[in-house]
Rosetta silent file (secondary structure, phi, psi, omega in degrees, C-alpha in Angstrom):
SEQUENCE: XXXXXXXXXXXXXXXXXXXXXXXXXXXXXXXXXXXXXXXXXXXXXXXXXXXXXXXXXXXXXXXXXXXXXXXXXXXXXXXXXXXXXXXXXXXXXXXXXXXXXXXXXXXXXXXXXXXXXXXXXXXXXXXXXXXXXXXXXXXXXXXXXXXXXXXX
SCORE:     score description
SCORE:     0.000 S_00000001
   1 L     0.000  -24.806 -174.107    0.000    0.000    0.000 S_00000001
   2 H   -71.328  -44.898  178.125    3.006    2.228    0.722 S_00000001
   3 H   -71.404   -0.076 -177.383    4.398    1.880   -2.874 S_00000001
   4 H   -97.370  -58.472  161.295    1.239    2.579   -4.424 S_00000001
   5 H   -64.137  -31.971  160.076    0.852    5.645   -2.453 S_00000001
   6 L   -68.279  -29.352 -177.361    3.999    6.597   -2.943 S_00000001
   7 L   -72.033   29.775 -176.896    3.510    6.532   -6.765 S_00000001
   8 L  -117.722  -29.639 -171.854    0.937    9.814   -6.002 S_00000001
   9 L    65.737   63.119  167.136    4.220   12.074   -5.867 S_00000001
  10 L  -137.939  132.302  167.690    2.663   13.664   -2.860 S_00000001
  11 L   -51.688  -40.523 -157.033    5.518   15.123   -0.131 S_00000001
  12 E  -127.290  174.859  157.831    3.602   15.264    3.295 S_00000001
  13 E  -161.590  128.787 -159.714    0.985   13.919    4.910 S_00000001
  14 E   -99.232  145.400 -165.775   -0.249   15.648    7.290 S_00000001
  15 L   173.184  106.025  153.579   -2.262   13.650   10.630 S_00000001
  16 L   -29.796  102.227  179.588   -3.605   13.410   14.055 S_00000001
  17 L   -58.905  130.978  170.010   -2.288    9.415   15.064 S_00000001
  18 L  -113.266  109.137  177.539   -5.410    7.261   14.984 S_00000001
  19 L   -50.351   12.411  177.217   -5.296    3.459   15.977 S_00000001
  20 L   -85.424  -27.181 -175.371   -7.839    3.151   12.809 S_00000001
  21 L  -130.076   24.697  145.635   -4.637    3.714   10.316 S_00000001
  22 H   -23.537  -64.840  139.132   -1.958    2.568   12.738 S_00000001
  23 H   -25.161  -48.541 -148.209   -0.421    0.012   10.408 S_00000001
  24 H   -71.716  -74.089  172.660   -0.224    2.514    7.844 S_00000001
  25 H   -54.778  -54.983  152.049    1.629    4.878    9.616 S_00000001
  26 H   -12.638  -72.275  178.372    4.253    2.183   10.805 S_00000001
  27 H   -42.599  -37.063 -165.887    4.773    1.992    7.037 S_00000001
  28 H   -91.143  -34.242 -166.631    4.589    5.262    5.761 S_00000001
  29 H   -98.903  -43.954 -163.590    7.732    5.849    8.397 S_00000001
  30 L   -75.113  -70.146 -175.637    9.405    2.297    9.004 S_00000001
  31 L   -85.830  -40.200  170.244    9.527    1.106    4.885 S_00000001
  32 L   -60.007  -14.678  158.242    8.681    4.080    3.437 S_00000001
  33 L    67.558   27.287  173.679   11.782    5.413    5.490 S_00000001
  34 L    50.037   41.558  178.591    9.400    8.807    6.059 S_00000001
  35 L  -138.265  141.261 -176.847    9.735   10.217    2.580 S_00000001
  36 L    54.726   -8.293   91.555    7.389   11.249   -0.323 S_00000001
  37 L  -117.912  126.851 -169.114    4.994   11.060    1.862 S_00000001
  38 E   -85.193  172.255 -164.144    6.901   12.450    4.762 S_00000001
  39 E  -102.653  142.771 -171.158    4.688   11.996    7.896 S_00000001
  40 E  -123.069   81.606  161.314    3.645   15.392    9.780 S_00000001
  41 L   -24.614   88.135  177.926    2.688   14.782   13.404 S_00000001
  42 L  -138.152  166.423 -157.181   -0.246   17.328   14.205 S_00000001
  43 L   -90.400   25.562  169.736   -2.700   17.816   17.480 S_00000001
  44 L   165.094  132.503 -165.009   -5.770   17.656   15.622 S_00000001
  45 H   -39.055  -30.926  168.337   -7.588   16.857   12.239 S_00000001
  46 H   -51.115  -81.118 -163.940   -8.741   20.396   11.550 S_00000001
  47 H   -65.096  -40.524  175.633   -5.271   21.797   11.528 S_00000001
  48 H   -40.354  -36.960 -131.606   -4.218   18.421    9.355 S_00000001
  49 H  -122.121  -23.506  171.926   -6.804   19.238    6.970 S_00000001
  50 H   -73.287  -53.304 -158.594   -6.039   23.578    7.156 S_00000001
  51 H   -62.526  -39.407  179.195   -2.347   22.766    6.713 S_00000001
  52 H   -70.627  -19.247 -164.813   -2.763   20.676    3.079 S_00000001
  53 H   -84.924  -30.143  162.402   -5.273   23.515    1.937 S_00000001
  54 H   -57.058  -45.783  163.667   -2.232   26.117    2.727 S_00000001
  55 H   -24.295  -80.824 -168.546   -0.197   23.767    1.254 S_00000001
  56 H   -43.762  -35.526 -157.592   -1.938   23.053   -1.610 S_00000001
  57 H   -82.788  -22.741  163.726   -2.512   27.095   -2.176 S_00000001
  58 H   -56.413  -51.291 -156.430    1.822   27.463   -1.949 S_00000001
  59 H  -101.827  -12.385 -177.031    2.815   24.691   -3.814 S_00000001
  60 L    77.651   15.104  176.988    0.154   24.320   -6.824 S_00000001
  61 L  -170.403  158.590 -167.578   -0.569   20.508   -6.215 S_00000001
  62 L   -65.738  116.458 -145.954   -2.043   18.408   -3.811 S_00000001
  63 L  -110.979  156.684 -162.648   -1.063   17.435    0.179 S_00000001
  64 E  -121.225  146.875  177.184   -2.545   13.945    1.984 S_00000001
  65 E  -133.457  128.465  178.347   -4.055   14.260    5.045 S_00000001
  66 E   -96.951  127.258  144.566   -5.176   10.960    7.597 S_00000001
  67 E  -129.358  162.101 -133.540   -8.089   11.126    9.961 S_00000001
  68 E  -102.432  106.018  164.020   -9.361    8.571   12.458 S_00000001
  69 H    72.419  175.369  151.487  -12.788    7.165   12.032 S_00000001
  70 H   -38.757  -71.347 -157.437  -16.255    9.500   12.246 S_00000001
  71 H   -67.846  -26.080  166.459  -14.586   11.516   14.703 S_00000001
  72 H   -56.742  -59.194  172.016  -11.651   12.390   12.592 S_00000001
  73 H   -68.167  -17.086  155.460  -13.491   13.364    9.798 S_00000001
  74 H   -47.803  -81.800  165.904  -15.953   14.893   11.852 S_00000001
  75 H   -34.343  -50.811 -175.911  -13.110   17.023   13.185 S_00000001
  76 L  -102.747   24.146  177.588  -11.288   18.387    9.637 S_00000001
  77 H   -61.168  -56.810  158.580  -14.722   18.380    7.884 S_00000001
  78 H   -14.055  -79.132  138.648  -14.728   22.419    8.450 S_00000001
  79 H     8.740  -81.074  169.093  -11.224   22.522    7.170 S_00000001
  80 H   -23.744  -80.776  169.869  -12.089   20.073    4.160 S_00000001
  81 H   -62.608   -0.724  172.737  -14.971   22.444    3.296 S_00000001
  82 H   -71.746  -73.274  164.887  -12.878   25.162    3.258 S_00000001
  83 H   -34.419  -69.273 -170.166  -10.677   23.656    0.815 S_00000001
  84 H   -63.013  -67.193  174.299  -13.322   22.879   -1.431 S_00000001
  85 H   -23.445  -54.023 -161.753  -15.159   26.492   -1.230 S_00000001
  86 L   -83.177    7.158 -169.042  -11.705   27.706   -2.245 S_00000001
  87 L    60.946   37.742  179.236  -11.093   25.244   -5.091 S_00000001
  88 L  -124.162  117.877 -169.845   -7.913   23.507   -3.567 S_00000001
  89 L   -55.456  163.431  174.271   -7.310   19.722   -3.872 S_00000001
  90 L  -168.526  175.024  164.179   -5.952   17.618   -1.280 S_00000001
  91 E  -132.964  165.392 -172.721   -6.325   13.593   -0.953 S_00000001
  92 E  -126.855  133.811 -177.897   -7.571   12.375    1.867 S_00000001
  93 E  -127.466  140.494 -152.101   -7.439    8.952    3.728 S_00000001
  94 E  -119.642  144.711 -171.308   -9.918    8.197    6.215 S_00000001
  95 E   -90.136  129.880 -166.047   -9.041    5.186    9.044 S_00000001
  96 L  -161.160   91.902  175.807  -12.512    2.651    8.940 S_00000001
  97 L   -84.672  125.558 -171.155  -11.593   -0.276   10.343 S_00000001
  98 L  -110.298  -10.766  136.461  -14.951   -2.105    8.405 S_00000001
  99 L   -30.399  103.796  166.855  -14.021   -5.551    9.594 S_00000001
 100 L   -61.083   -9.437 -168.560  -15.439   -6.452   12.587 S_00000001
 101 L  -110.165   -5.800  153.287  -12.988   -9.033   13.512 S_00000001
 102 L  -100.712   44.654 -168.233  -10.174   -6.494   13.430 S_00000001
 103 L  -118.875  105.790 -173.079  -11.596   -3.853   15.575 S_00000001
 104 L  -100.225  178.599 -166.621   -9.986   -3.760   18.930 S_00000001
 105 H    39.112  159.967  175.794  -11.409   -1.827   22.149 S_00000001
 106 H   -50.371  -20.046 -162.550  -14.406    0.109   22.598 S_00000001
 107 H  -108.126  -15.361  179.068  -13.399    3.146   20.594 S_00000001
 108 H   -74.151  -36.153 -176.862  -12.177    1.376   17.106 S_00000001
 109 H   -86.882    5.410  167.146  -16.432   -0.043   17.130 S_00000001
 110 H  -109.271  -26.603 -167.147  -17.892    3.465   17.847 S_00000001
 111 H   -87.534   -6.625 -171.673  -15.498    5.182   15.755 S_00000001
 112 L   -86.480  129.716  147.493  -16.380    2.641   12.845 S_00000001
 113 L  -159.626 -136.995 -160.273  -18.738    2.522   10.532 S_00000001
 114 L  -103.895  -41.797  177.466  -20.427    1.481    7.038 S_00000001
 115 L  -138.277   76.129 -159.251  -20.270    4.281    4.865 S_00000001
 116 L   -89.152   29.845  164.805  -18.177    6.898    6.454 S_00000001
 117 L   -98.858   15.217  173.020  -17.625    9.713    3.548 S_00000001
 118 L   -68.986  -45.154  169.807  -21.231   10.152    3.707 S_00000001
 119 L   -35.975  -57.745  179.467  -20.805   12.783    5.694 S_00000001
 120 L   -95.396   30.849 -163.007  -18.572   14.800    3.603 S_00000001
 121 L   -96.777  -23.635  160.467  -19.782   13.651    0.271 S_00000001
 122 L   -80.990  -16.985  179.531  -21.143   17.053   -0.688 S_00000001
 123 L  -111.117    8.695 -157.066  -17.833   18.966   -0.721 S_00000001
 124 L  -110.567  118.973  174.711  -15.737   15.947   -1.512 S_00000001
 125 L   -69.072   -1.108 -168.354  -14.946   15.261   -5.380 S_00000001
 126 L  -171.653  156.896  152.439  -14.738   11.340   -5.582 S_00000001
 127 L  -154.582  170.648  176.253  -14.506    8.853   -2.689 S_00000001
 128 L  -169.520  162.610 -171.306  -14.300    5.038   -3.214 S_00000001
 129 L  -137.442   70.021  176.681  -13.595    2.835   -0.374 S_00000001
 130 L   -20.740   80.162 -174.212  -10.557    0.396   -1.499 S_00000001
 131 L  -102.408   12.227  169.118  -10.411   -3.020    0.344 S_00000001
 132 L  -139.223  169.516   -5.980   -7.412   -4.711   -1.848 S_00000001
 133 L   136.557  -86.752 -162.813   -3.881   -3.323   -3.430 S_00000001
 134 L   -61.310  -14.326  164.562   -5.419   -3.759   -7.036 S_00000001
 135 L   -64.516  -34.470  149.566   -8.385   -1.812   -6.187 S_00000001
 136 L   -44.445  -70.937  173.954   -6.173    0.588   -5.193 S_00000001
 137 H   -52.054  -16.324 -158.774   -4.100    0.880   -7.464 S_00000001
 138 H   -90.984   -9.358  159.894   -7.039    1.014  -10.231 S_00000001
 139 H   -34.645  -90.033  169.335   -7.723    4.103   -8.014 S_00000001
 140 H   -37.840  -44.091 -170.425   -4.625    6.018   -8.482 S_00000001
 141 H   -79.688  -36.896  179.162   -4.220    5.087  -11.842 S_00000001
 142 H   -96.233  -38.827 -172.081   -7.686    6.507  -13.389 S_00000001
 143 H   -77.299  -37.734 -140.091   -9.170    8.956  -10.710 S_00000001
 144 H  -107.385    4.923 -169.682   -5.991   10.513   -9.414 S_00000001
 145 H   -91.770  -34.326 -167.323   -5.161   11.203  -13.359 S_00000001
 146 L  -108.550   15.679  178.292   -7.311   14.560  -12.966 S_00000001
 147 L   -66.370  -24.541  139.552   -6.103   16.000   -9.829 S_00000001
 148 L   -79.929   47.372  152.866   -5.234   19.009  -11.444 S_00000001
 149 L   -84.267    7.278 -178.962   -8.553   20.502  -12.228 S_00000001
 150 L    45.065   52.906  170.583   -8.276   22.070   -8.835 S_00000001
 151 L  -145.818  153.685 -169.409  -11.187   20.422   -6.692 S_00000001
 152 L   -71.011    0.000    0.000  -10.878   18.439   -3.746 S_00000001
């Protein structure tokens, strides 16, 4: 998943740690050696999700942002919608654990659910919800072809 994502060309990723993308992160830092996308440690989803749309408005191209669950997304939705009002892209990856049989403690099954970009599915330009590599990948390769039309 790291090499796929790495193939995005995106520098940062900016993210409140969430046990929902835990693995991930491990990955992004441990094999991914914490480059293209380097990992950006911040205290809350909002400011994850303000910092790619400043990004985005500096650099001309898009910054990845993680948040945890409902409540993550919950949290940078403001943020998110900002971004979109202002016409600045970003990608976003949202932590679901949708398995029931990985979900440990009380807060990975509250924080879970079935379809969670429903929320944000009016400012949000695409979402798809990946559960293998090649799904993934068929991701990157067609939708992620048009990221510079400048909408999130």
């Amino acid at each position: 998943m790291v090499d796929v994502l790495k193939s995005l060309d995106i520098e940062y990723c900016a993210a409140n740690p969430g046990s929902s993308f835990r693995g991930l992160q491990e990955s992004f830092i441990n094999y991914g050696g914490n480059k293209s996308p380097e990992w950006l440690t911040c205290c809350h989803e909002e400011s994850s999700a303000a910092m790619a749309h400043g990004y985005a408005k500096i650099e001309g191209k898009p910054m990845m942002i993680m948040a945890h669950g409902t409540v993550g997304l919950q949290h940078a939705s403001m943020a998110i919608y900002n971004a979109y009002a202002d016409r600045v892209p970003m990608y976003i990856i949202l932590g679901n654990i949708l398995d029931v049989n990985y979900r440990r403690g009380n807060a990975e099954w509250v924080h879970s659910v079935q379809d969670a970009a429903s929320m944000a599915r009016d400012f949000i330009k695409w979402d798809d919800t990946p559960v293998t590599l090649g799904q993934l990948r068929r991701i990157r390769s067609s939708r992620l072809q048009d990221r510079d039309d400048s909408a999130v």
